Amino acid sequence: MTIDWGAFLLVFIAALIGAVVVVGFYALGLRLLASSGRVPVVAPVAFTDAITVLSAKQIARAEKAAAKAAAKSPLSDGQKRLALVGAYACFAVCGFAVVVGILLIVLG
């Protein structure tokens, strides 16, 4: 039994590029979402002791800080709308990449 190192390297490079693309577009989407004034604040859920859960006061403080940052944004309404569309487009690219990867695994 021999290992095809060329194929191994090809799979490694493809996985690395795929991961960089998905993570990069997701990060860009989050950045554009925050620039558009819609900072994602997620309400906490009951987790194990390993994860810190925010209190209602901490959540209110985070939402207030997000609203304050959104109000201080130097972008016009049109620029904010464009940033929001760009964020959704980045998330769509991430979703598309994941679906194509799953299809390649299942059908390939």
JSON list of C-alpha atoms in Angstrom, two decimals:
[
{"chain": "A", "resi": 1, "resn": "MET", "atom": "CA", "xyz": [0.00, 0.00, 0.00]},
{"chain": "A", "resi": 2, "resn": "THR", "atom": "CA", "xyz": [1.45, 3.34, -1.06]},
{"chain": "A", "resi": 3, "resn": "ILE", "atom": "CA", "xyz": [0.35, 6.86, -0.35]},
{"chain": "A", "resi": 4, "resn": "ASP", "atom": "CA", "xyz": [-0.29, 9.18, -3.26]},
{"chain": "A", "resi": 5, "resn": "TRP", "atom": "CA", "xyz": [1.38, 12.28, -1.83]},
{"chain": "A", "resi": 6, "resn": "GLY", "atom": "CA", "xyz": [0.32, 14.42, -4.78]},
{"chain": "A", "resi": 7, "resn": "ALA", "atom": "CA", "xyz": [-3.35, 13.70, -4.13]},
{"chain": "A", "resi": 8, "resn": "PHE", "atom": "CA", "xyz": [-2.81, 14.23, -0.40]},
{"chain": "A", "resi": 9, "resn": "LEU", "atom": "CA", "xyz": [-1.25, 17.64, -1.07]},
{"chain": "A", "resi": 10, "resn": "LEU", "atom": "CA", "xyz": [-4.07, 18.55, -3.47]},
{"chain": "A", "resi": 11, "resn": "VAL", "atom": "CA", "xyz": [-6.74, 17.74, -0.86]},
{"chain": "A", "resi": 12, "resn": "PHE", "atom": "CA", "xyz": [-4.81, 19.66, 1.80]},
{"chain": "A", "resi": 13, "resn": "ILE", "atom": "CA", "xyz": [-4.51, 22.78, -0.38]},
{"chain": "A", "resi": 14, "resn": "ALA", "atom": "CA", "xyz": [-8.17, 22.61, -1.44]},
{"chain": "A", "resi": 15, "resn": "ALA", "atom": "CA", "xyz": [-9.30, 22.30, 2.19]},
{"chain": "A", "resi": 16, "resn": "LEU", "atom": "CA", "xyz": [-7.06, 25.16, 3.25]},
{"chain": "A", "resi": 17, "resn": "ILE", "atom": "CA", "xyz": [-8.30, 27.46, 0.49]},
{"chain": "A", "resi": 18, "resn": "GLY", "atom": "CA", "xyz": [-11.91, 26.49, 1.18]},
{"chain": "A", "resi": 19, "resn": "ALA", "atom": "CA", "xyz": [-11.54, 27.22, 4.88]},
{"chain": "A", "resi": 20, "resn": "VAL", "atom": "CA", "xyz": [-9.88, 30.58, 4.23]},
{"chain": "A", "resi": 21, "resn": "VAL", "atom": "CA", "xyz": [-12.62, 31.58, 1.79]},
{"chain": "A", "resi": 22, "resn": "VAL", "atom": "CA", "xyz": [-15.49, 30.62, 4.09]},
{"chain": "A", "resi": 23, "resn": "VAL", "atom": "CA", "xyz": [-13.97, 32.17, 7.22]},
{"chain": "A", "resi": 24, "resn": "GLY", "atom": "CA", "xyz": [-12.88, 35.28, 5.31]},
{"chain": "A", "resi": 25, "resn": "PHE", "atom": "CA", "xyz": [-16.29, 35.92, 3.79]},
{"chain": "A", "resi": 26, "resn": "TYR", "atom": "CA", "xyz": [-18.01, 35.25, 7.13]},
{"chain": "A", "resi": 27, "resn": "ALA", "atom": "CA", "xyz": [-15.71, 37.73, 8.91]},
{"chain": "A", "resi": 28, "resn": "LEU", "atom": "CA", "xyz": [-16.24, 40.30, 6.16]},
{"chain": "A", "resi": 29, "resn": "GLY", "atom": "CA", "xyz": [-20.00, 39.75, 6.42]},
{"chain": "A", "resi": 30, "resn": "LEU", "atom": "CA", "xyz": [-19.91, 40.35, 10.17]},
{"chain": "A", "resi": 31, "resn": "ARG", "atom": "CA", "xyz": [-17.83, 43.48, 9.67]},
{"chain": "A", "resi": 32, "resn": "LEU", "atom": "CA", "xyz": [-20.24, 44.83, 7.07]},
{"chain": "A", "resi": 33, "resn": "LEU", "atom": "CA", "xyz": [-23.20, 43.92, 9.27]},
{"chain": "A", "resi": 34, "resn": "ALA", "atom": "CA", "xyz": [-21.68, 45.90, 12.13]},
{"chain": "A", "resi": 35, "resn": "SER", "atom": "CA", "xyz": [-20.92, 48.81, 9.77]},
{"chain": "A", "resi": 36, "resn": "SER", "atom": "CA", "xyz": [-24.54, 48.87, 8.66]},
{"chain": "A", "resi": 37, "resn": "GLY", "atom": "CA", "xyz": [-25.61, 49.49, 12.26]},
{"chain": "A", "resi": 38, "resn": "ARG", "atom": "CA", "xyz": [-26.97, 46.01, 12.94]},
{"chain": "A", "resi": 39, "resn": "VAL", "atom": "CA", "xyz": [-24.54, 44.65, 15.49]},
{"chain": "A", "resi": 40, "resn": "PRO", "atom": "CA", "xyz": [-25.46, 41.03, 16.25]},
{"chain": "A", "resi": 41, "resn": "VAL", "atom": "CA", "xyz": [-26.22, 40.75, 19.97]},
{"chain": "A", "resi": 42, "resn": "VAL", "atom": "CA", "xyz": [-27.24, 37.22, 20.88]},
{"chain": "A", "resi": 43, "resn": "ALA", "atom": "CA", "xyz": [-29.30, 36.53, 23.98]},
{"chain": "A", "resi": 44, "resn": "PRO", "atom": "CA", "xyz": [-27.66, 33.94, 26.23]},
{"chain": "A", "resi": 45, "resn": "VAL", "atom": "CA", "xyz": [-28.96, 30.45, 26.75]},
{"chain": "A", "resi": 46, "resn": "ALA", "atom": "CA", "xyz": [-28.45, 28.10, 29.67]},
{"chain": "A", "resi": 47, "resn": "PHE", "atom": "CA", "xyz": [-25.09, 26.37, 29.14]},
{"chain": "A", "resi": 48, "resn": "THR", "atom": "CA", "xyz": [-22.77, 24.29, 31.25]},
{"chain": "A", "resi": 49, "resn": "ASP", "atom": "CA", "xyz": [-20.46, 25.86, 33.78]},
{"chain": "A", "resi": 50, "resn": "ALA", "atom": "CA", "xyz": [-17.67, 26.01, 31.19]},
{"chain": "A", "resi": 51, "resn": "ILE", "atom": "CA", "xyz": [-19.39, 28.88, 29.37]},
{"chain": "A", "resi": 52, "resn": "THR", "atom": "CA", "xyz": [-20.07, 32.26, 30.93]},
{"chain": "A", "resi": 53, "resn": "VAL", "atom": "CA", "xyz": [-23.71, 33.33, 30.64]},
{"chain": "A", "resi": 54, "resn": "LEU", "atom": "CA", "xyz": [-24.45, 37.04, 30.53]},
{"chain": "A", "resi": 55, "resn": "SER", "atom": "CA", "xyz": [-26.96, 38.52, 32.94]},
{"chain": "A", "resi": 56, "resn": "ALA", "atom": "CA", "xyz": [-29.87, 40.65, 31.78]},
{"chain": "A", "resi": 57, "resn": "LYS", "atom": "CA", "xyz": [-28.00, 43.76, 32.93]},
{"chain": "A", "resi": 58, "resn": "GLN", "atom": "CA", "xyz": [-24.92, 42.84, 30.86]},
{"chain": "A", "resi": 59, "resn": "ILE", "atom": "CA", "xyz": [-27.09, 42.17, 27.80]},
{"chain": "A", "resi": 60, "resn": "ALA", "atom": "CA", "xyz": [-28.80, 45.55, 28.19]},
{"chain": "A", "resi": 61, "resn": "ARG", "atom": "CA", "xyz": [-25.39, 47.22, 28.49]},
{"chain": "A", "resi": 62, "resn": "ALA", "atom": "CA", "xyz": [-24.14, 45.47, 25.33]},
{"chain": "A", "resi": 63, "resn": "GLU", "atom": "CA", "xyz": [-27.28, 46.45, 23.39]},
{"chain": "A", "resi": 64, "resn": "LYS", "atom": "CA", "xyz": [-26.95, 50.05, 24.59]},
{"chain": "A", "resi": 65, "resn": "ALA", "atom": "CA", "xyz": [-23.29, 50.14, 23.50]},
{"chain": "A", "resi": 66, "resn": "ALA", "atom": "CA", "xyz": [-24.23, 48.68, 20.10]},
{"chain": "A", "resi": 67, "resn": "ALA", "atom": "CA", "xyz": [-26.97, 51.28, 19.62]},
{"chain": "A", "resi": 68, "resn": "LYS", "atom": "CA", "xyz": [-24.56, 54.05, 20.62]},
{"chain": "A", "resi": 69, "resn": "ALA", "atom": "CA", "xyz": [-21.92, 52.81, 18.17]},
{"chain": "A", "resi": 70, "resn": "ALA", "atom": "CA", "xyz": [-24.53, 52.58, 15.41]},
{"chain": "A", "resi": 71, "resn": "ALA", "atom": "CA", "xyz": [-25.64, 56.17, 16.09]},
{"chain": "A", "resi": 72, "resn": "LYS", "atom": "CA", "xyz": [-22.03, 57.42, 15.84]},
{"chain": "A", "resi": 73, "resn": "SER", "atom": "CA", "xyz": [-21.51, 55.80, 12.46]},
{"chain": "A", "resi": 74, "resn": "PRO", "atom": "CA", "xyz": [-20.19, 58.26, 9.83]},
{"chain": "A", "resi": 75, "resn": "LEU", "atom": "CA", "xyz": [-21.96, 56.36, 7.04]},
{"chain": "A", "resi": 76, "resn": "SER", "atom": "CA", "xyz": [-25.00, 57.73, 5.27]},
{"chain": "A", "resi": 77, "resn": "ASP", "atom": "CA", "xyz": [-28.22, 55.73, 5.07]},
{"chain": "A", "resi": 78, "resn": "GLY", "atom": "CA", "xyz": [-27.39, 54.62, 1.53]},
{"chain": "A", "resi": 79, "resn": "GLN", "atom": "CA", "xyz": [-23.93, 53.44, 2.58]},
{"chain": "A", "resi": 80, "resn": "LYS", "atom": "CA", "xyz": [-25.43, 51.55, 5.51]},
{"chain": "A", "resi": 81, "resn": "ARG", "atom": "CA", "xyz": [-27.93, 49.88, 3.18]},
{"chain": "A", "resi": 82, "resn": "LEU", "atom": "CA", "xyz": [-25.11, 48.96, 0.79]},
{"chain": "A", "resi": 83, "resn": "ALA", "atom": "CA", "xyz": [-23.08, 47.52, 3.68]},
{"chain": "A", "resi": 84, "resn": "LEU", "atom": "CA", "xyz": [-26.10, 45.46, 4.74]},
{"chain": "A", "resi": 85, "resn": "VAL", "atom": "CA", "xyz": [-26.55, 44.09, 1.22]},
{"chain": "A", "resi": 86, "resn": "GLY", "atom": "CA", "xyz": [-22.83, 43.30, 1.09]},
{"chain": "A", "resi": 87, "resn": "ALA", "atom": "CA", "xyz": [-23.08, 41.48, 4.44]},
{"chain": "A", "resi": 88, "resn": "TYR", "atom": "CA", "xyz": [-25.95, 39.35, 3.18]},
{"chain": "A", "resi": 89, "resn": "ALA", "atom": "CA", "xyz": [-24.02, 38.64, -0.02]},
{"chain": "A", "resi": 90, "resn": "CYS", "atom": "CA", "xyz": [-21.00, 37.48, 2.02]},
{"chain": "A", "resi": 91, "resn": "PHE", "atom": "CA", "xyz": [-23.21, 35.20, 4.10]},
{"chain": "A", "resi": 92, "resn": "ALA", "atom": "CA", "xyz": [-24.74, 33.84, 0.88]},
{"chain": "A", "resi": 93, "resn": "VAL", "atom": "CA", "xyz": [-21.25, 33.05, -0.46]},
{"chain": "A", "resi": 94, "resn": "CYS", "atom": "CA", "xyz": [-20.49, 31.17, 2.77]},
{"chain": "A", "resi": 95, "resn": "GLY", "atom": "CA", "xyz": [-23.70, 29.21, 2.54]},
{"chain": "A", "resi": 96, "resn": "PHE", "atom": "CA", "xyz": [-23.11, 28.45, -1.13]},
{"chain": "A", "resi": 97, "resn": "ALA", "atom": "CA", "xyz": [-19.58, 27.19, -0.40]},
{"chain": "A", "resi": 98, "resn": "VAL", "atom": "CA", "xyz": [-20.88, 24.90, 2.35]},
{"chain": "A", "resi": 99, "resn": "VAL", "atom": "CA", "xyz": [-23.67, 23.52, 0.14]},
{"chain": "A", "resi": 100, "resn": "VAL", "atom": "CA", "xyz": [-21.25, 22.90, -2.74]},
{"chain": "A", "resi": 101, "resn": "GLY", "atom": "CA", "xyz": [-18.87, 21.11, -0.36]},
{"chain": "A", "resi": 102, "resn": "ILE", "atom": "CA", "xyz": [-21.66, 18.89, 0.92]},
{"chain": "A", "resi": 103, "resn": "LEU", "atom": "CA", "xyz": [-22.80, 18.15, -2.64]},
{"chain": "A", "resi": 104, "resn": "LEU", "atom": "CA", "xyz": [-19.25, 17.23, -3.64]},
{"chain": "A", "resi": 105, "resn": "ILE", "atom": "CA", "xyz": [-19.05, 14.81, -0.74]},
{"chain": "A", "resi": 106, "resn": "VAL", "atom": "CA", "xyz": [-22.47, 13.25, -1.35]},
{"chain": "A", "resi": 107, "resn": "LEU", "atom": "CA", "xyz": [-22.52, 13.18, -5.16]},
{"chain": "A", "resi": 108, "resn": "GLY", "atom": "CA", "xyz": [-18.81, 13.11, -5.92]}
]
